[in-house]
Coordinates of C-alpha atoms in Angstrom, one line a residue:
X1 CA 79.4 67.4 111.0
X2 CA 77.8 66.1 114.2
X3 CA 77.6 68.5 117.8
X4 CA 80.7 66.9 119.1
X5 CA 83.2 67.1 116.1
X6 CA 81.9 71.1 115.8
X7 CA 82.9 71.6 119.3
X8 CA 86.5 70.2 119.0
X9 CA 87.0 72.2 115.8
X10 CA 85.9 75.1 117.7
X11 CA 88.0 74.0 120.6
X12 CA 90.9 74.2 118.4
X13 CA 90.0 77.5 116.9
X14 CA 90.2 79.4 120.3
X15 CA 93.4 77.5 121.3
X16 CA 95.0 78.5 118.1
X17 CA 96.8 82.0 119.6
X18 CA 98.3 80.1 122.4
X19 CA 100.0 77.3 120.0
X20 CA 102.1 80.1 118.8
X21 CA 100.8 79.3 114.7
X22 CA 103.3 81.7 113.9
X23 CA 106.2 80.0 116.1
X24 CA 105.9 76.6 116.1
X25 CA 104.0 75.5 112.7
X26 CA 107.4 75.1 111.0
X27 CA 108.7 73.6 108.0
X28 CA 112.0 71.0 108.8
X29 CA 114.8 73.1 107.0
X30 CA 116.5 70.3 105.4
X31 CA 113.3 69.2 103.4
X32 CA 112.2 72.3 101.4
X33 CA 114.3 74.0 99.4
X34 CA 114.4 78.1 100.3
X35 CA 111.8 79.2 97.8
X36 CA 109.1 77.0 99.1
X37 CA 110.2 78.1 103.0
X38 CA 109.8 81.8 102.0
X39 CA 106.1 80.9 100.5
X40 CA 105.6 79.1 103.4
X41 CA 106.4 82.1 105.9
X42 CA 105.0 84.0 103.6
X43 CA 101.3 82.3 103.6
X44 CA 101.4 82.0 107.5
X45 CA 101.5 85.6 107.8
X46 CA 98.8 87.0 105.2
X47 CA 96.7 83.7 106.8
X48 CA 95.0 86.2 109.2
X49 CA 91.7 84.6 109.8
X50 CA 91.1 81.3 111.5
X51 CA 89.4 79.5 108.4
X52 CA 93.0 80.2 106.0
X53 CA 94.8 79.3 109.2
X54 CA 93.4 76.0 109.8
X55 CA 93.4 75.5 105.7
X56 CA 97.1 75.8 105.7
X57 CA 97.5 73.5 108.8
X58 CA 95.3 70.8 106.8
X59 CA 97.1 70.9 103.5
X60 CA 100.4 70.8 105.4
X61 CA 99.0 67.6 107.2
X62 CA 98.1 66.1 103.8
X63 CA 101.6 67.1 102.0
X64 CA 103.3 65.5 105.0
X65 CA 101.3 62.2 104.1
X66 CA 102.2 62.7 100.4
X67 CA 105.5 63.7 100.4
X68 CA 106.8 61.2 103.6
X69 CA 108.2 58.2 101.2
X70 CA 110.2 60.5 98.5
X71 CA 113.6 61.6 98.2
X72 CA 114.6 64.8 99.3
X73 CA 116.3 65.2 95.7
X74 CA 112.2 64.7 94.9
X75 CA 110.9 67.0 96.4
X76 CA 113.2 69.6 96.1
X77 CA 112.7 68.9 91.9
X78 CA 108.9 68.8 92.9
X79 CA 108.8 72.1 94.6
X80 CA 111.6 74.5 92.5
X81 CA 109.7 73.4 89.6
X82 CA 106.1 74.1 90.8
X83 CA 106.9 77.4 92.6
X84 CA 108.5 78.6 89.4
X85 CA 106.0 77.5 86.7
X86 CA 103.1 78.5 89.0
X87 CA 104.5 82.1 89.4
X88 CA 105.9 82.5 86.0
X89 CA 102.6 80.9 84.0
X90 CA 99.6 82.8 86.5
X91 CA 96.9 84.2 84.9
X92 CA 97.2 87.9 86.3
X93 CA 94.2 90.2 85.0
X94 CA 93.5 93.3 83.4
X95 CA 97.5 94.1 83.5
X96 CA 99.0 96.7 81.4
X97 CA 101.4 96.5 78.8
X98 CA 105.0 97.1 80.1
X99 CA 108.0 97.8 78.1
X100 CA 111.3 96.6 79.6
X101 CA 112.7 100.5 78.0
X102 CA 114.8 102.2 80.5
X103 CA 112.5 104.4 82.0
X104 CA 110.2 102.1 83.2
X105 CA 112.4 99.6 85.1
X106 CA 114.4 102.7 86.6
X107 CA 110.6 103.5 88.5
X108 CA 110.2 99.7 89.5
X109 CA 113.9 100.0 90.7
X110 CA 113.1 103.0 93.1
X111 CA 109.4 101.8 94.1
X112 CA 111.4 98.3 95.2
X113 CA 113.8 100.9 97.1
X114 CA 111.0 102.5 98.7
X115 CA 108.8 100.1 99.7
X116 CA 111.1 96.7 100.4
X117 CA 110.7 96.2 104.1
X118 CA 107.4 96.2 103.5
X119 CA 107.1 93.2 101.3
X120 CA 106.5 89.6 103.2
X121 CA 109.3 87.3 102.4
X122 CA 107.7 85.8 99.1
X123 CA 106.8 88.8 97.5
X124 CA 110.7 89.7 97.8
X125 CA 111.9 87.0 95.6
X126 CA 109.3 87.3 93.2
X127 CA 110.4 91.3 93.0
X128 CA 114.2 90.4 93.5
X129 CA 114.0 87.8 90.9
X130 CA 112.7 89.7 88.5
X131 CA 114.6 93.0 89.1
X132 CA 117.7 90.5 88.8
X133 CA 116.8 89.6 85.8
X134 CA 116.7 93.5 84.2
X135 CA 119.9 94.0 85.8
X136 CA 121.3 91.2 84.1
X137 CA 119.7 92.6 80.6
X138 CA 121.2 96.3 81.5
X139 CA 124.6 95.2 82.3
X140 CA 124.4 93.2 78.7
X141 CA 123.2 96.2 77.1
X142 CA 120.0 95.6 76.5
X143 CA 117.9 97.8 78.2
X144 CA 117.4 101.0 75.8
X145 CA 115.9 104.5 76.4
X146 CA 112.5 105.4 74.1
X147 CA 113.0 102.1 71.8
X148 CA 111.4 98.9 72.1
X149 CA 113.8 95.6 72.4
X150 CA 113.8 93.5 69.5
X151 CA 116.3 90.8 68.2
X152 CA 117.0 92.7 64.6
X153 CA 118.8 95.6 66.6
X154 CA 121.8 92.8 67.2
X155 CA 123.7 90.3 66.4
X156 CA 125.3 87.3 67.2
X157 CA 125.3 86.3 71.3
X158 CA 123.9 89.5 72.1
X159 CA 121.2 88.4 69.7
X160 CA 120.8 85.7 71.5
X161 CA 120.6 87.2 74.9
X162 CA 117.6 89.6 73.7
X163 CA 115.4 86.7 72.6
X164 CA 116.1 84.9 75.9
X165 CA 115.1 88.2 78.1
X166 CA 112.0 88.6 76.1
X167 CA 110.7 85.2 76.8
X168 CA 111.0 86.2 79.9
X169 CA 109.5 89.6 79.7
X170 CA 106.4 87.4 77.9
X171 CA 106.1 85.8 81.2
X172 CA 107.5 88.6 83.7
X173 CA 105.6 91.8 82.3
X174 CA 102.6 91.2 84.3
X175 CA 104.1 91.2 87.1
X176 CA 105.7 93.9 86.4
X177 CA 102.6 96.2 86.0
X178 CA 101.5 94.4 89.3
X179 CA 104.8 95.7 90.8
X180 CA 104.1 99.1 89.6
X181 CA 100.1 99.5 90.0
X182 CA 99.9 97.8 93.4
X183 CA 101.1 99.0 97.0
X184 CA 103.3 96.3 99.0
X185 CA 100.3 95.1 100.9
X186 CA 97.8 94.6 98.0
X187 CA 101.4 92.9 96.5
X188 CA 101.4 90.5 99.3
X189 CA 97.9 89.8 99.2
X190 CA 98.1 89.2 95.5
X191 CA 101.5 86.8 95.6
X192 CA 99.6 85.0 98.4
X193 CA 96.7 83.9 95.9
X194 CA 99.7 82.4 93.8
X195 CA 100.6 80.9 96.6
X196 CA 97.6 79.1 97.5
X197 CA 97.5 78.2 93.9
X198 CA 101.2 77.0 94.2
X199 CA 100.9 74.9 97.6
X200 CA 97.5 73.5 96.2
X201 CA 99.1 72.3 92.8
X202 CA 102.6 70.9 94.8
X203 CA 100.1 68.9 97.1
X204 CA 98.3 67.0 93.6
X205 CA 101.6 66.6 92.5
X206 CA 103.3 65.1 95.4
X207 CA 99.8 62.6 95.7
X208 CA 101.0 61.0 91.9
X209 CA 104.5 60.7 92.8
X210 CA 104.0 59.1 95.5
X211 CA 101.1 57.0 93.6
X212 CA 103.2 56.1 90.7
X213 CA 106.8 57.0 91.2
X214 CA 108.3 54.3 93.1
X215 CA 111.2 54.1 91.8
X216 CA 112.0 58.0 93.7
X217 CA 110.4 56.7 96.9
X218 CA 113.0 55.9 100.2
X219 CA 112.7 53.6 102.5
X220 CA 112.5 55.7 105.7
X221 CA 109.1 58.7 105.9
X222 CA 110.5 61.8 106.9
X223 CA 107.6 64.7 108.0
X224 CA 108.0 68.0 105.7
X225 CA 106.7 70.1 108.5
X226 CA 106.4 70.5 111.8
X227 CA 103.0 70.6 112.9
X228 CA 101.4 71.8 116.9
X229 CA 100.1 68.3 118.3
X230 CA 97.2 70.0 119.9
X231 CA 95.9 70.3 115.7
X232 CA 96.8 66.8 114.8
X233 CA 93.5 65.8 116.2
X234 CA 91.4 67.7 113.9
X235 CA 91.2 66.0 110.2
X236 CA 92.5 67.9 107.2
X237 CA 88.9 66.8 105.7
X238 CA 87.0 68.6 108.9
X239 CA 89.4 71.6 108.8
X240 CA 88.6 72.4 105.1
X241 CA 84.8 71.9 105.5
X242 CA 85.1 74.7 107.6
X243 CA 84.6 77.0 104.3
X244 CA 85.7 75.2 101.2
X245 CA 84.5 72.3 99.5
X246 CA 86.6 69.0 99.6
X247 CA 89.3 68.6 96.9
X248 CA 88.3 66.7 94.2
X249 CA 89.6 63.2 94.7
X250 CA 93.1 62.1 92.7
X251 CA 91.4 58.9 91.7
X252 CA 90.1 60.1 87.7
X253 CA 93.8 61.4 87.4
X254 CA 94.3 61.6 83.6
X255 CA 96.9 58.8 81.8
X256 CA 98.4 62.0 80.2
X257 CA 99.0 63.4 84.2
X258 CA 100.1 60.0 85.2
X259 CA 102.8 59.6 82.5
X260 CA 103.9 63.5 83.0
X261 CA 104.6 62.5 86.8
X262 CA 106.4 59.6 85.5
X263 CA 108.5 61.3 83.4
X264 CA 109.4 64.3 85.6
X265 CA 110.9 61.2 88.1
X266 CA 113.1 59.9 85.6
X267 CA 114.3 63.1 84.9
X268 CA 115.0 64.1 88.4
X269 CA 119.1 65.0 89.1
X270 CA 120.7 66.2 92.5
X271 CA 119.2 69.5 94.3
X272 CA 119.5 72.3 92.2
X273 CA 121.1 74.9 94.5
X274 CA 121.6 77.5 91.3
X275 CA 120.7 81.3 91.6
X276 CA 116.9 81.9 91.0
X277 CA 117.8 83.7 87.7
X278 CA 119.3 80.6 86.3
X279 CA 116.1 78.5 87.9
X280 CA 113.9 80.8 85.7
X281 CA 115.8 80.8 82.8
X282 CA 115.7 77.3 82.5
X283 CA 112.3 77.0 83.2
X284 CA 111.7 79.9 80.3
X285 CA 114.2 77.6 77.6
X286 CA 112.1 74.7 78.4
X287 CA 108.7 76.6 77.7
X288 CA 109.2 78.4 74.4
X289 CA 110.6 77.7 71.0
X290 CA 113.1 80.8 69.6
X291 CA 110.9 82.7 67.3

């Protein structure tokens, strides 16, 4: 990076507390759907230093590129889906087993009443989500005291019901433990890597679609998000040399990614506007055969 790109970066930088980032980096409300607005929110506050600041303002730039030509109905598929399969299918380590017994979701229950102010936006419906979920499974009788849940203990569509909430539980017990071992902030910090994760994957996506998907492409490019004209000048390629290493480029995209994108288009239907529990539930149906 020559002298003179270096000192506009760091011109930007030190101007960054007088944009407002916090104020006026914005999403436009009728493009996302709520999930990705609270991960957005969510990701400008745990961005405390400059580098993750001017990261999210360049990936933002680049998803406004991406997701310009496509159909709201698009990209609200695109980023539902994404936000639920990245949270649902992370990798978390070295968590603890956790029974869904009685005992143990009555202590995530009063750590949630405790400590909920204290959770960013994001972190809140991950927790409320998933604390929706065991209400659901108590109020169907499904939560026991001192015995494991298993399908043999029923019948019929109770039956039913217990294989469904322990697909989820394969997915949702992790986070659970990271519910229970870790303190709101270390939460936050933690749903924030998922995040970054999340955003990251809904940007390669959005890049195929756009690539590959015409048929889900409009005629008019609306901008996802509303970005300070005073960064507009710096390059999302400068801004992420700051720290990280450029993203690999889309161009070796496997035939097997290709189709998938293709196929996730033709699928598409109207916004899904149903209650997270259902949007995770369907996600879980779609993931695992009944054992």
């Amino acid at each position: 990076m020559d002298f003179k790109k270096f000192t506009l970066l760091i011109l930007a930088l030190t101007s960054l507390q007088c944009l407002g980032f916090n104020k006026d980096f914005t999403t436009v409300n009728d493009r996302v759907p709520y999930e990705f607005k609270l991960m957005f929110e969510s990701l400008k506050l745990e961005a405390k230093s400059k580098a993750d600041q001017f990261k999210l303002v360049a990936m933002s730039q680049d998803l406004n590129t991406n997701l310009a030509p496509l159909q709201k109905n698009t990209i609200f598929f695109l980023m539902k889906s994404e936000i639920i399969k990245n949270v649902l299918e992370y990798k978390i380590p070295k968590s603890r087993p956790f029974a869904p017994n009685s005992a143990n979701i009555q202590r995530l229950f009063a750590k949630w009443e405790q400590n909920q102010k204290t959770y960013n936006s994001f972190s809140r419906w991950i927790v409320q989500s998933i604390l929706a979920e065991m209400k659901v499974a108590e109020a169907d009788g499904l939560i026991l005291a001192g015995q494991d849940l298993r399908p043999g203990l029923f019948t019929g569509e109770k039956q039913i019901k217990t294989v469904r909430f322990l697909r989820f539980m394969k997915y949702a017990a992790a986070w659970c433990d990271q519910i229970e071992s870790l303190n709101p902030d270390e939460f936050n910090k933690f749903a924030g890597t998922v995040s970054w994760v999340t955003l990251e994957r809904i940007n390669q996506r959005a890049l195929l679609l756009k690539r590959y998907a015409s048929s889900s492409q409009s005629d008019v490019t609306t901008m996802t998000f509303n970005i300070p004209g005073e960064l507009l000048n710096v390059s999302p390629s400068e801004i992420k040399n700051l720290q990280d290493p450029p993203t690999p480029s889309l161009k070796e995209a496997s035939e097997a990614t290709r189709q998938e994108a293709k196929e996730q288009t033709e699928k598409l239907t109207p916004e899904d506007l149903s209650p997270i529990s259902e949007d995770i539930q369907k996600k879980i149906d779609q993931q695992l055969p009944i054992e």
